[in-house]
Structure formats: C-alpha cells, structure tokens
mmCIF file of C-alpha atoms in Angstrom:
data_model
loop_
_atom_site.group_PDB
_atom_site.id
_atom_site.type_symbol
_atom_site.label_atom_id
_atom_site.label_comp_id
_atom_site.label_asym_id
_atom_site.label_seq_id
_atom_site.Cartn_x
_atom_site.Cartn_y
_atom_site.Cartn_z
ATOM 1 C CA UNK D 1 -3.099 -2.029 18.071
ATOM 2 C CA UNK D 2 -3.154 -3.457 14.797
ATOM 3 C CA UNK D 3 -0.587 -5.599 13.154
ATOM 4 C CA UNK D 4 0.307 -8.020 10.090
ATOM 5 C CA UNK D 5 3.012 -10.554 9.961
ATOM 6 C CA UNK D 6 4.265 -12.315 7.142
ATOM 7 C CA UNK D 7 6.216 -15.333 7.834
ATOM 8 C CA UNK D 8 7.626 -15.687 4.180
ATOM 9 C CA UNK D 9 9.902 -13.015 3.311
ATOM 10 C CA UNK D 10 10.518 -15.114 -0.133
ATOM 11 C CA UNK D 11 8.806 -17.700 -1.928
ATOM 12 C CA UNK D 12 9.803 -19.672 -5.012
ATOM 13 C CA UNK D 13 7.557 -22.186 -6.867
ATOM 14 C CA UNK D 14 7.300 -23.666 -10.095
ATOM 15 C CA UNK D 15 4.827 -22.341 -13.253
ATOM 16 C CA UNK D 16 1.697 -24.126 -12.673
ATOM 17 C CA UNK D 17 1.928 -25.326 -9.299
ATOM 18 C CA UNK D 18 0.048 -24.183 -6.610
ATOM 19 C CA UNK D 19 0.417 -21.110 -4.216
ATOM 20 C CA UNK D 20 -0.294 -20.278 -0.971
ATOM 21 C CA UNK D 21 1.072 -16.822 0.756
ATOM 22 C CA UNK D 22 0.939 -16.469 4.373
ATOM 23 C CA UNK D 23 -0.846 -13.615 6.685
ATOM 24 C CA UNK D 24 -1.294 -13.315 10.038
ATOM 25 C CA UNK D 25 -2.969 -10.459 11.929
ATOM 26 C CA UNK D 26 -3.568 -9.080 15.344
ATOM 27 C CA UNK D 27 -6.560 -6.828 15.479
ATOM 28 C CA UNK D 28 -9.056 -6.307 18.433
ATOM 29 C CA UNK D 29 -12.441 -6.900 16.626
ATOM 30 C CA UNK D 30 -12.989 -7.615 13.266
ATOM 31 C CA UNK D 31 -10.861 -6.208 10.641
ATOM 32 C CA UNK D 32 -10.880 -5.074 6.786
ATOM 33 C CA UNK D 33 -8.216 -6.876 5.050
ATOM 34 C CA UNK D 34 -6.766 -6.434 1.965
ATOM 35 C CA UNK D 35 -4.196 -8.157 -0.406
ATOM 36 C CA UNK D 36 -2.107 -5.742 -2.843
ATOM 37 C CA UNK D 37 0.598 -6.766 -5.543
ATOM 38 C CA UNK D 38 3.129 -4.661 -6.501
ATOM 39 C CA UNK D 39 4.996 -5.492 -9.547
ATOM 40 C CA UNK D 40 8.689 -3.896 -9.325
ATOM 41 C CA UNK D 41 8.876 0.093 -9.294
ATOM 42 C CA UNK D 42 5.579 0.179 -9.855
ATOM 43 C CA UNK D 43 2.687 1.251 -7.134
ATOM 44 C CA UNK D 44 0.108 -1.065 -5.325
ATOM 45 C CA UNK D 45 -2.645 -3.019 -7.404
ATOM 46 C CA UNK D 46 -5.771 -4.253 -5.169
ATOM 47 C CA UNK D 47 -6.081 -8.100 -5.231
ATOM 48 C CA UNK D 48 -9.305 -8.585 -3.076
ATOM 49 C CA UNK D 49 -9.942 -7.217 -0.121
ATOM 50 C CA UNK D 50 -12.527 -8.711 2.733
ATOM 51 C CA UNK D 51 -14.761 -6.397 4.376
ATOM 52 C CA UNK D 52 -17.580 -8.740 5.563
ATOM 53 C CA UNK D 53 -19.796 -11.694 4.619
ATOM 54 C CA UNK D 54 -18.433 -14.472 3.025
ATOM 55 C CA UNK D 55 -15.596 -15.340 4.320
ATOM 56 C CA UNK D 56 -13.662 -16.634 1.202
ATOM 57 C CA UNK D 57 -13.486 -14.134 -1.342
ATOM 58 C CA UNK D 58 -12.595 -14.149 -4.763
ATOM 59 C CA UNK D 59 -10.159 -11.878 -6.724
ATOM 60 C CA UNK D 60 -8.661 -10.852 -9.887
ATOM 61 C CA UNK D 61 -6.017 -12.539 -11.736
ATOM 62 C CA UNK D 62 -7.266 -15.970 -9.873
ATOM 63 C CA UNK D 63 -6.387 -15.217 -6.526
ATOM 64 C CA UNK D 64 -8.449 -16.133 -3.643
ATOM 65 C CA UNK D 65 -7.858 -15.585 0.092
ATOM 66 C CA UNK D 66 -10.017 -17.321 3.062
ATOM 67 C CA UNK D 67 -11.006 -15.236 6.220
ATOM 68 C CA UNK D 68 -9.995 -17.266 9.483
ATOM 69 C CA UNK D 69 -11.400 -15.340 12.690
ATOM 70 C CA UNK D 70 -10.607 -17.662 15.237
ATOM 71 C CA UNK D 71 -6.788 -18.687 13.654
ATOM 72 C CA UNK D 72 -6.484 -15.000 12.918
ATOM 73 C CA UNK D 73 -5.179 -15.737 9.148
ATOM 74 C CA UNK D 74 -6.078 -14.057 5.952
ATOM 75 C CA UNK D 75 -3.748 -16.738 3.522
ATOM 76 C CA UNK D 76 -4.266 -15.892 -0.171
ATOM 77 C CA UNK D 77 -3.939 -18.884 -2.970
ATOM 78 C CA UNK D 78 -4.463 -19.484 -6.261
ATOM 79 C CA UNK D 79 -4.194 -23.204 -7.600
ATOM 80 C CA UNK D 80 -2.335 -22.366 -11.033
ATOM 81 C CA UNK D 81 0.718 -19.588 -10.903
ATOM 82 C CA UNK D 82 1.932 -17.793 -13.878
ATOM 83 C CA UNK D 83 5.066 -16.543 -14.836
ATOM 84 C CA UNK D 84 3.485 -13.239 -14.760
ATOM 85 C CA UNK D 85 2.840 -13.262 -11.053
ATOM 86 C CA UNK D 86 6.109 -13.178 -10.322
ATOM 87 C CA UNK D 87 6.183 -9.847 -7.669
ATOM 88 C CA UNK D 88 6.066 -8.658 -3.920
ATOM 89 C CA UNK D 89 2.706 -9.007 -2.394
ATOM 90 C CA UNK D 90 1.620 -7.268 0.818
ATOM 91 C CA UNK D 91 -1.192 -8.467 3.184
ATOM 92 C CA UNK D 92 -2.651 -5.299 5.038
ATOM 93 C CA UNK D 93 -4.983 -4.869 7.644
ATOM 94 C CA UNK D 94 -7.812 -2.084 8.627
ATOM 95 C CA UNK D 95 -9.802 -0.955 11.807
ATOM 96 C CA UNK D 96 -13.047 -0.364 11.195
ATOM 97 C CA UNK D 97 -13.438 3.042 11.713
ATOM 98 C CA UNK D 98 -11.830 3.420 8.663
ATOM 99 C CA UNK D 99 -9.013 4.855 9.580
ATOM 100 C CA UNK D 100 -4.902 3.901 8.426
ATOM 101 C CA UNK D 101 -3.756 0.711 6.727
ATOM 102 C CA UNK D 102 -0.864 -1.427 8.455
ATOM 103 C CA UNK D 103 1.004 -3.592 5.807
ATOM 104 C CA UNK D 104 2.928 -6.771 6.100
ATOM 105 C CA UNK D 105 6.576 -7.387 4.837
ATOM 106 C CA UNK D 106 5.741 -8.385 2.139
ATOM 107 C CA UNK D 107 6.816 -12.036 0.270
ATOM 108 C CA UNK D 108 8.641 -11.782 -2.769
ATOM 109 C CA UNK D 109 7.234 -14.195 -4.773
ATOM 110 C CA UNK D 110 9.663 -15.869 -7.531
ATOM 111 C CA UNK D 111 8.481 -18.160 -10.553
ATOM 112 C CA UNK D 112 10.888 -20.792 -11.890
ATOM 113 C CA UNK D 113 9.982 -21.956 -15.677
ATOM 114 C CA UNK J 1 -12.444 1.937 -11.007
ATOM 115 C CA UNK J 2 -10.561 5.003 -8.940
ATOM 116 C CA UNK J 3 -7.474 6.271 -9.983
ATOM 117 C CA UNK J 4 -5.199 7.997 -8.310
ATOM 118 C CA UNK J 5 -2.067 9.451 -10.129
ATOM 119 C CA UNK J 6 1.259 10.802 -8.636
ATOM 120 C CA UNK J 7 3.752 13.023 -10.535
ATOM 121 C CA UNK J 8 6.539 12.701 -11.413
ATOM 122 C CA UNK J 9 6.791 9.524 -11.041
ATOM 123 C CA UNK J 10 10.889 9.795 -11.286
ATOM 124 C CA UNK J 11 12.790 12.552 -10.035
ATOM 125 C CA UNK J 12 16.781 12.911 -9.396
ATOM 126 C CA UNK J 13 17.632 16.369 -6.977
ATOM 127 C CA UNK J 14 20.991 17.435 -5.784
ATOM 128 C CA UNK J 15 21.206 17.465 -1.808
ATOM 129 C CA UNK J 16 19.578 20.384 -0.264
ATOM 130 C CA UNK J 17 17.101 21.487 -3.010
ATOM 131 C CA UNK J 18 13.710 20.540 -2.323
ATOM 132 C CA UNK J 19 10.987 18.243 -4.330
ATOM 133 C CA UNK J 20 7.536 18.516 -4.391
ATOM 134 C CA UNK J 21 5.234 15.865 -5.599
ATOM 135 C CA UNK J 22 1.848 15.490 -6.571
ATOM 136 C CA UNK J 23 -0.778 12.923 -5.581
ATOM 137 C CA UNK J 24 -4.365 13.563 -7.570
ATOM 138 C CA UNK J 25 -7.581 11.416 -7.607
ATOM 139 C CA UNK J 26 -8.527 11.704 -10.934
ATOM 140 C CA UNK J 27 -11.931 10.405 -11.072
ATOM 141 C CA UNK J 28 -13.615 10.970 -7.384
ATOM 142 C CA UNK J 29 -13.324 13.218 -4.408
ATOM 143 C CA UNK J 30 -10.292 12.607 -1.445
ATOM 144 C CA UNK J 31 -10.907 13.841 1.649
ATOM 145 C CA UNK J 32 -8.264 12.221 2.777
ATOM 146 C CA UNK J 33 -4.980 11.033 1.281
ATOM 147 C CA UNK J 34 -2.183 9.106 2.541
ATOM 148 C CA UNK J 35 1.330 9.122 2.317
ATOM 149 C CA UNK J 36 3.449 6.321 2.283
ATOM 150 C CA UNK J 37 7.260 5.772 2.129
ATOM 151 C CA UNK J 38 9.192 2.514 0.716
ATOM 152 C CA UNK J 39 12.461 1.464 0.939
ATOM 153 C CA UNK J 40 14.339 -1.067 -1.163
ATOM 154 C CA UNK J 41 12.994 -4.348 -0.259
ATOM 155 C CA UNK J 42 10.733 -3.618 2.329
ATOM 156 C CA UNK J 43 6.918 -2.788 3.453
ATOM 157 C CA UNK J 44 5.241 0.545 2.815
ATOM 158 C CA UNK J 45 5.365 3.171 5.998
ATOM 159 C CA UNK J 46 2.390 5.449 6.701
ATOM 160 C CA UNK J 47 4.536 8.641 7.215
ATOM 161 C CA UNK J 48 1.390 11.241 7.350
ATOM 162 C CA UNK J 49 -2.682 11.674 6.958
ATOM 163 C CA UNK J 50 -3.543 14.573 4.946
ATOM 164 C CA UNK J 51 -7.020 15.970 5.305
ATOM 165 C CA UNK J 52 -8.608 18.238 2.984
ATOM 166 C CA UNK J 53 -8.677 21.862 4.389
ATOM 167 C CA UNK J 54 -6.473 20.959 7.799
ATOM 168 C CA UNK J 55 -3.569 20.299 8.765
ATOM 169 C CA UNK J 56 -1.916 16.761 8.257
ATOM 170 C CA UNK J 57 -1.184 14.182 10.794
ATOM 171 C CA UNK J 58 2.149 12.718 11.107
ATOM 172 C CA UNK J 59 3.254 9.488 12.375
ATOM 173 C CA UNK J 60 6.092 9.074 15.159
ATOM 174 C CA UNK J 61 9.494 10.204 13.784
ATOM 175 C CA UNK J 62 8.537 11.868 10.982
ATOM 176 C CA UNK J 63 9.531 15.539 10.590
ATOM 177 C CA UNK J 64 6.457 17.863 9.716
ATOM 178 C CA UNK J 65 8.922 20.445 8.887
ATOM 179 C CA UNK J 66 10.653 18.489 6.456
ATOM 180 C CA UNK J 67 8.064 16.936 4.584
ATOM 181 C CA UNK J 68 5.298 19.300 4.221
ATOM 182 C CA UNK J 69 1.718 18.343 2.913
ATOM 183 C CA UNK J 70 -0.628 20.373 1.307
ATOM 184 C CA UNK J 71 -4.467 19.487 0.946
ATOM 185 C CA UNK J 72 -5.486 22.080 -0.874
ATOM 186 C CA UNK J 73 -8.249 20.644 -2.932
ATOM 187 C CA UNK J 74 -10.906 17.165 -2.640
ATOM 188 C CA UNK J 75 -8.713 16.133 -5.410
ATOM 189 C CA UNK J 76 -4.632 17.205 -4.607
ATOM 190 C CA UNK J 77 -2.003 16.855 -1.974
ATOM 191 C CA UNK J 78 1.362 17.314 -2.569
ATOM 192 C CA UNK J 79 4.307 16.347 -0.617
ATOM 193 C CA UNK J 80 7.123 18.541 -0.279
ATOM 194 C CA UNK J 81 10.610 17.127 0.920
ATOM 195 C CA UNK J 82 12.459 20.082 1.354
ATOM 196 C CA UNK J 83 16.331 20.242 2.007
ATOM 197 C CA UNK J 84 16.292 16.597 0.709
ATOM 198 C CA UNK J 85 19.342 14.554 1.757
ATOM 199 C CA UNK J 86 20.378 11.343 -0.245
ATOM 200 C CA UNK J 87 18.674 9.019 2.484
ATOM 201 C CA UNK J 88 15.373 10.760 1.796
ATOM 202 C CA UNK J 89 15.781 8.881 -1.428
ATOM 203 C CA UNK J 90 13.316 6.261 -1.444
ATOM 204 C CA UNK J 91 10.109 5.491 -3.092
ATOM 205 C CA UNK J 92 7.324 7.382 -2.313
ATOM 206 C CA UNK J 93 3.437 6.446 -2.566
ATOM 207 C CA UNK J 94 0.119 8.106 -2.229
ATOM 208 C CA UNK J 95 -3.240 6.781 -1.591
ATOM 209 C CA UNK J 96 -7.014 8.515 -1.301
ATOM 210 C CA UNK J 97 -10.045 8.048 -0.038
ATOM 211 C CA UNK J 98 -13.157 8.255 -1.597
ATOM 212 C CA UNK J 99 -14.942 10.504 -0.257
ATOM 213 C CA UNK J 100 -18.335 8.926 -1.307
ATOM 214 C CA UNK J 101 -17.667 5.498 -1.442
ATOM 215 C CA UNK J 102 -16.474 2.438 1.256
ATOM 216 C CA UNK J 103 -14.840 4.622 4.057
ATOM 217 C CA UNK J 104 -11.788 2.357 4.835
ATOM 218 C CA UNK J 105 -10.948 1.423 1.027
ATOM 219 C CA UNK J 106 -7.736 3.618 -0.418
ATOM 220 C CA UNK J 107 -6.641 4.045 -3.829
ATOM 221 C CA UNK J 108 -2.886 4.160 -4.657
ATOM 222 C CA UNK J 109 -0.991 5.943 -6.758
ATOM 223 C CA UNK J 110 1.627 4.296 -8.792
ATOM 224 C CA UNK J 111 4.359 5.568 -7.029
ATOM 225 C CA UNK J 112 7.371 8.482 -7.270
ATOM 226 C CA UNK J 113 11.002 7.630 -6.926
ATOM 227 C CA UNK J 114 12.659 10.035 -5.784
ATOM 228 C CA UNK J 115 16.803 10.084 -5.885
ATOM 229 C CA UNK J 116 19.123 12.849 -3.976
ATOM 230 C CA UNK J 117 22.605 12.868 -5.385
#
C-alpha cells in the first residue's frame, strides 16, 4: 500500500529565508508524486509533480522538490519565501497504474514579516 | 491548462434536506472523477471513484446510499448528500482525469463548502 507522511504539521519562517517542507513516502516501486498548495477555502493548485526522469524538478512560484529513491523523500524548497506563500501544502503520492492519489497531512506553512 | 469547476462552491442546508453538487471539466474529457472530503485542518479523503457510464467506487466507510454519484457525462458528476446531517458539513473537492492526456495526473476543482444547520 501506498502512503505519505509529513513530519511537520506547522512551519513558521521568516520573509526571505529559506524553506524546506518535508515528505516521506512508502510505495512498492516507483511512484508519481505530486506537491499541491492550497491557499485557505480555496481548492488544490499543482506545484510540480515528478513522474520520471530528472529527478529534481522545477515548479511554479519557485518551488523545487528533489526525488530521493533510496531515502524515500520527495522534500520541496524554495530558497526565497514570500509573504504570499503563506498556506497548507500537501505532498501526495501515485501508483503507477494510474489509479487514486494518497495525500499527506499537510504543513501549514506560516510567514512572519 | 485543465480546469475543473465545482458548483456551488458555498452552500448552507437545514438537517435532513439533501445537496447536490456539481463537479465539471470544462475544457477536456473525464472519464473518471474523484471525490474528496476535507475537514477543518486536515488532509483530503478519497471518499469515491466515479466512472463515466458505471457505477462509482467507494472507499471503506463511506455510505453509497448517502452520498450518491452520478457520471452521467465525459464532462459531469455530481455528488448528492442526501439527508445531510450537520457533521456531513465539511469541505468537499472534486478532481478529473483527462481522458486523453497523462493517465495518473487529476485536476481539482476549487472546492464546495457545504454547511448543515
């Protein structure tokens, strides 16, 4: 069975400073992965998702997130945060024969001025 | 890009009435749509698989008979929560498939919060 864990229910950092939200997932083979952003009340936005190939892959808004086979971690960073990135962010996780998505917790992310 | 819409995106219902709401790819075909189910603070929950044409597929613990989807069309599924109760309130999100494209990417939906007084 598939499964995501997020170790970081919360995170806080400063405008500017670097970020780095944790994933880890359990998946027999190799899996699709995905990060989403969800801004409050609002429905799920598509971050970058890694499907095969290289392993680091860039996406919007100046994310990036780092495919780790053997460590089993799909972390996503970006060096600079903005005030606007302030919102819940969900790793998720996909067999390969396409079939249903299994989501993290989630990590509220929080940006202090 | 793919868009998938949902609507309403806000509904309040007394208890025992039932809601229906509408998930729609607007701009490619869905063979497949998703349902999810969010509570305050936490992760989305796959509650069912909805196939065009066929019946959909529920996950463990969640009553077919109360939430009924309808796949009616390569574009439309609606979600029916009938008899709603106030801890059916929650917020309630669709994705799709494209039907022509990447088989394991989904679209979502922005979302309907539904409220039961």
């Amino acid at each position: 069975a598939q499964s995501v864990t997020q170790p970081d229910i919360h995170i806080t950092v400063s405008e500017g400073a670097s970020l780095e939200l944790r994933c880890n997932y359990s998946y027999g083979a190799t899996p699709y992965l995905f990060w989403y952003v969800q801004s409050p009340g609002q429905g799920l936005q598509l971050l970058l998702k890694y499907f095969s190939g290289d392993t680091l892959v860039q996406g919007i808004k100046g994310f990036e997130a780092e495919f780790k086979t053997r460590l089993s971690y799909f972390n996503l960073r970006t060096p600079s945060v903005h005030w606007r990135d302030a919102a819940e962010y969900f790793c998720a996780v996909c067999g390969n024969a396409g079939n249903m998505l299994t989501f993290g917790g989630g990590t509220r992310l929080m940006v202090k001025p | 890009g793919a868009v998938v819409s949902q609507h309403p995106s806000r509904v309040i219902c007394k208890s025992g009435t039932s809601v229906k709401i509408e998930c729609r790819s607007l701009d490619f075909q869905a063979t497949t749509m998703f349902w999810y189910r969010q509570f305050p603070k936490q992760s989305l929950m796959l509650m069912a698989t909805s196939n065009e044409g066929s019946k959909a597929t529920y996950e463990q613990g969640v009553e077919k008979d109360k939430f009924l989807i309808n796949h009616a069309s390569l574009t439309l599924s609606t979600l029916t929560v009938t008899s709603a109760h106030p801890e059916d309130s929650s917020f309630y999100i669709c994705s799709a498939r494209d039907h022509g494209g990447l088989s394991y990417e989904q679209y979502f939906g922005p979302g309907t919060r539904l409220t039961v007084t």
